[in-house]
């Protein structure tokens, strides 16, 4: 479908992570022409950029992978219970080559804007080259009928706007934009700001080579031991033999993990029995701790039993009682913010060369040339400053693209009061645009590859339906979008999740960001059923129209 001036495709996919790669594969299967535009020099998306020390997935490797091809499941063997960043990247490189995807991916190509045609039947996508070497050159725009964003939920780095950063005499890094040739912190005084999943992974690893590590903690966090280790051949073989059953459990689950949640309330069993259950879950390790009881995320008293169990483990692990006290999370319940898992996190505070600083009590005021200054005037001298400060989650990556609809309204304007989306898949006013794992879909509350595959399959089915019915324009209906937003709000309010005031699920980590609970908390299986229902009813809630020429 080449046009004389610009390249033209049926679909442009933005991003070559888990989502973009599978989307390309499905588009090809439909016989559509497609290109993936990717800013990085390689595939991986989140796993291309997040190379900080200790970077590892919190989902277990045997299910943090694609399920769409059973031969792929059988041929790839993971080495550890939780995959490290380089291994996930290797896996995605393997998938890219195995399905011959690379030839349709333009690396080092950053999307700088996208404009819908006035009739809403196509898009013009502007790009420049923005590779690892930082050479920026405008490149020719690309045309497409369908714009599909596969930009990830946690890809827009959130570097806090602390005065004085430009004058810092040392080096500073954001964990999500870690230099690809690594950072040697041997013998250096390192400061880490942030104790979310990333900080909790990086802190024990950075503490080893650093001469001194200072952790600046704003919100104390719960963490469950990962109990990571090598995956034996026998374990891998057992998973491989069991994949059909594993995938079935995932499909019917709340979070896309292959765990069955204990249907009992945490308040039902006697104290000693509950304690034994938590101890067993603690020893097994990992995110599955959350599945100990059905109402941990629905009932405050139930949640408090788990929260207090974890606080006890922190008290038990950390030798200095004052440090332990600072590490105890008290302003939110367990798992109401994203629950980290760790390897030796709380133990790290028993080292003589690690200092914990409570920056909620004494906030960071400025970066000074020699380090960080707090409101009290105390200065911590640092050679390296690491921001493990997270992301402008879910909406951030889409707002940075800021597509403009046919009536000239930008996404930034459309979402000024917070995101709106139908099923997390499409936004009214932005026809022929699909957002893989967009806000109001389960996304970050689930095992991401599971949610990604479901979205990609739904989009592919939708495009097939359009082809079969002669439709060339699709747009989410404003009323259907409103109803979905209302449903999303209702299901989140049936949980404790919106009550965690500092949560990035709510946008609370980015100053000025509208407070809207963004992921769909009604459960993966329920969400999948809703999407399937919409498709079965002829894509109810979408306006599908055929080409005037064809009519
Ligand atoms: P998170 O979970 O957003 O954690 C960021 C941390 O940084 C968190 O402790 C924040 O404290 C802290 N933070 C952010 N801004 C500041 C400022 N200005 N001053 C002090 N502390 C600050 O991001 P992660 O990268 O750890 O994890 C993101 C997801 O990636 C993770 O859940 C996995 O899904 C993978 P706060 O809690 O806001 O008070």
PDB file of C-alpha atoms and ligand atoms in Angstrom, residues 46-47 50 52 56 58 154 158-162 174-176 193-201 216-221 331-332 337-340 359-360 364 387-391 444 448 502-505 508-509 511, ligand 1:
ATOM      1  CA  UNK A  46       9.873  -1.770  29.781  1.00  0.00           C
ATOM      2  CA  UNK A  47      12.464  -4.523  29.793  1.00  0.00           C
ATOM      3  CA  UNK A  50      14.670  -0.852  33.139  1.00  0.00           C
ATOM      4  CA  UNK A  52      18.819  -0.961  37.131  1.00  0.00           C
ATOM      5  CA  UNK A  56      13.660  -8.541  37.936  1.00  0.00           C
ATOM      6  CA  UNK A  58       7.728 -10.010  40.327  1.00  0.00           C
ATOM      7  CA  UNK A 154       5.057   2.138  33.377  1.00  0.00           C
ATOM      8  CA  UNK A 158       8.837  10.258  36.956  1.00  0.00           C
ATOM      9  CA  UNK A 159      11.856  12.317  37.986  1.00  0.00           C
ATOM     10  CA  UNK A 160      10.809  14.526  40.888  1.00  0.00           C
ATOM     11  CA  UNK A 161      11.150  18.215  40.321  1.00  0.00           C
ATOM     12  CA  UNK A 162      13.591  18.882  43.143  1.00  0.00           C
ATOM     13  CA  UNK A 174      16.420   7.278  37.116  1.00  0.00           C
ATOM     14  CA  UNK A 175      16.035   3.512  37.428  1.00  0.00           C
ATOM     15  CA  UNK A 176      13.750   3.395  34.397  1.00  0.00           C
ATOM     16  CA  UNK A 193      15.067   8.055  46.642  1.00  0.00           C
ATOM     17  CA  UNK A 194      12.051   5.758  46.632  1.00  0.00           C
ATOM     18  CA  UNK A 195      11.025   2.500  48.243  1.00  0.00           C
ATOM     19  CA  UNK A 196       8.519   1.093  45.756  1.00  0.00           C
ATOM     20  CA  UNK A 197       9.069  -2.237  43.972  1.00  0.00           C
ATOM     21  CA  UNK A 198      12.080  -0.819  42.150  1.00  0.00           C
ATOM     22  CA  UNK A 199      13.815   0.711  45.170  1.00  0.00           C
ATOM     23  CA  UNK A 200      13.177  -2.476  47.138  1.00  0.00           C
ATOM     24  CA  UNK A 201      14.861  -4.535  44.405  1.00  0.00           C
ATOM     25  CA  UNK A 216      15.361   8.343  51.407  1.00  0.00           C
ATOM     26  CA  UNK A 217      11.983   6.856  52.270  1.00  0.00           C
ATOM     27  CA  UNK A 218       8.748   8.832  51.934  1.00  0.00           C
ATOM     28  CA  UNK A 219       6.279   5.975  52.405  1.00  0.00           C
ATOM     29  CA  UNK A 220       7.201   2.781  54.233  1.00  0.00           C
ATOM     30  CA  UNK A 221       6.242  -0.287  52.230  1.00  0.00           C
ATOM     31  CA  UNK A 331      -0.728   4.744  56.294  1.00  0.00           C
ATOM     32  CA  UNK A 332      -2.081   2.093  53.936  1.00  0.00           C
ATOM     33  CA  UNK A 337      -0.447  -0.045  46.808  1.00  0.00           C
ATOM     34  CA  UNK A 338       1.490  -2.297  44.442  1.00  0.00           C
ATOM     35  CA  UNK A 339       3.005  -4.955  46.756  1.00  0.00           C
ATOM     36  CA  UNK A 340       6.724  -5.446  46.199  1.00  0.00           C
ATOM     37  CA  UNK A 359      11.713  12.084  54.260  1.00  0.00           C
ATOM     38  CA  UNK A 360       8.079  12.192  55.216  1.00  0.00           C
ATOM     39  CA  UNK A 364      13.727  16.630  50.712  1.00  0.00           C
ATOM     40  CA  UNK A 387      15.740   8.084  41.648  1.00  0.00           C
ATOM     41  CA  UNK A 388      13.642   4.957  42.097  1.00  0.00           C
ATOM     42  CA  UNK A 389      10.677   7.289  41.947  1.00  0.00           C
ATOM     43  CA  UNK A 390       8.459   5.390  39.580  1.00  0.00           C
ATOM     44  CA  UNK A 391       6.440   6.475  36.614  1.00  0.00           C
ATOM     45  CA  UNK A 444      -1.073  -3.237  36.228  1.00  0.00           C
ATOM     46  CA  UNK A 448       0.952  -8.051  32.245  1.00  0.00           C
ATOM     47  CA  UNK A 502      -0.149   7.917  47.877  1.00  0.00           C
ATOM     48  CA  UNK A 503      -0.803   5.272  45.255  1.00  0.00           C
ATOM     49  CA  UNK A 504       0.237   5.649  41.632  1.00  0.00           C
ATOM     50  CA  UNK A 505      -2.888   3.648  40.735  1.00  0.00           C
ATOM     51  CA  UNK A 508      -1.102  10.473  43.423  1.00  0.00           C
ATOM     52  CA  UNK A 509       2.638  10.240  42.764  1.00  0.00           C
ATOM     53  CA  UNK A 511       1.991  16.472  41.226  1.00  0.00           C
TER      54      UNK A 511
HETATM   55  P1  LIG B   1       6.652   3.371  42.652  1.00  0.00           P
HETATM   56  O1  LIG B   1       5.968   2.157  43.125  1.00  0.00           O
HETATM   57  O2  LIG B   1       5.842   4.519  42.178  1.00  0.00           O
HETATM   58  O3  LIG B   1       7.615   3.852  43.829  1.00  0.00           O
HETATM   59  C1  LIG B   1       8.234   5.116  43.796  1.00  0.00           C
HETATM   60  C2  LIG B   1       8.835   5.430  45.123  1.00  0.00           C
HETATM   61  O4  LIG B   1       9.443   6.698  45.048  1.00  0.00           O
HETATM   62  C3  LIG B   1       7.797   5.502  46.243  1.00  0.00           C
HETATM   63  O5  LIG B   1       8.409   5.044  47.416  1.00  0.00           O
HETATM   64  C4  LIG B   1       7.528   6.995  46.298  1.00  0.00           C
HETATM   65  O6  LIG B   1       7.029   7.437  47.531  1.00  0.00           O
HETATM   66  C5  LIG B   1       8.904   7.533  46.060  1.00  0.00           C
HETATM   67  N1  LIG B   1       8.899   8.912  45.592  1.00  0.00           N
HETATM   68  C6  LIG B   1       8.370   9.391  44.446  1.00  0.00           C
HETATM   69  N2  LIG B   1       8.576  10.703  44.348  1.00  0.00           N
HETATM   70  C7  LIG B   1       9.247  11.073  45.471  1.00  0.00           C
HETATM   71  C8  LIG B   1       9.735  12.292  45.959  1.00  0.00           C
HETATM   72  N3  LIG B   1       9.559  13.421  45.278  1.00  0.00           N
HETATM   73  N4  LIG B   1      10.372  12.307  47.149  1.00  0.00           N
HETATM   74  C9  LIG B   1      10.522  11.163  47.834  1.00  0.00           C
HETATM   75  N5  LIG B   1      10.083   9.969  47.429  1.00  0.00           N
HETATM   76  C10 LIG B   1       9.446   9.918  46.259  1.00  0.00           C
HETATM   77  O7  LIG B   1       7.651   3.037  41.463  1.00  0.00           O
HETATM   78  P2  LIG B   1       8.553   1.752  41.250  1.00  0.00           P
HETATM   79  O8  LIG B   1       9.458   2.033  40.123  1.00  0.00           O
HETATM   80  O9  LIG B   1       9.157   1.310  42.515  1.00  0.00           O
HETATM   81  O10 LIG B   1       7.539   0.665  40.849  1.00  0.00           O
HETATM   82  C11 LIG B   1       6.698   0.833  39.725  1.00  0.00           C
HETATM   83  C12 LIG B   1       6.219  -0.466  39.224  1.00  0.00           C
HETATM   84  O11 LIG B   1       7.169  -1.007  38.326  1.00  0.00           O
HETATM   85  C13 LIG B   1       6.069  -1.556  40.172  1.00  0.00           C
HETATM   86  O12 LIG B   1       4.951  -1.489  40.929  1.00  0.00           O
HETATM   87  C14 LIG B   1       6.096  -2.765  39.317  1.00  0.00           C
HETATM   88  O13 LIG B   1       4.843  -2.944  38.698  1.00  0.00           O
HETATM   89  C15 LIG B   1       7.088  -2.420  38.335  1.00  0.00           C
HETATM   90  P3  LIG B   1       5.424   7.526  47.762  1.00  0.00           P
HETATM   91  O14 LIG B   1       4.981   6.095  47.927  1.00  0.00           O
HETATM   92  O15 LIG B   1       4.834   8.166  46.527  1.00  0.00           O
HETATM   93  O16 LIG B   1       5.286   8.359  48.958  1.00  0.00           O
END
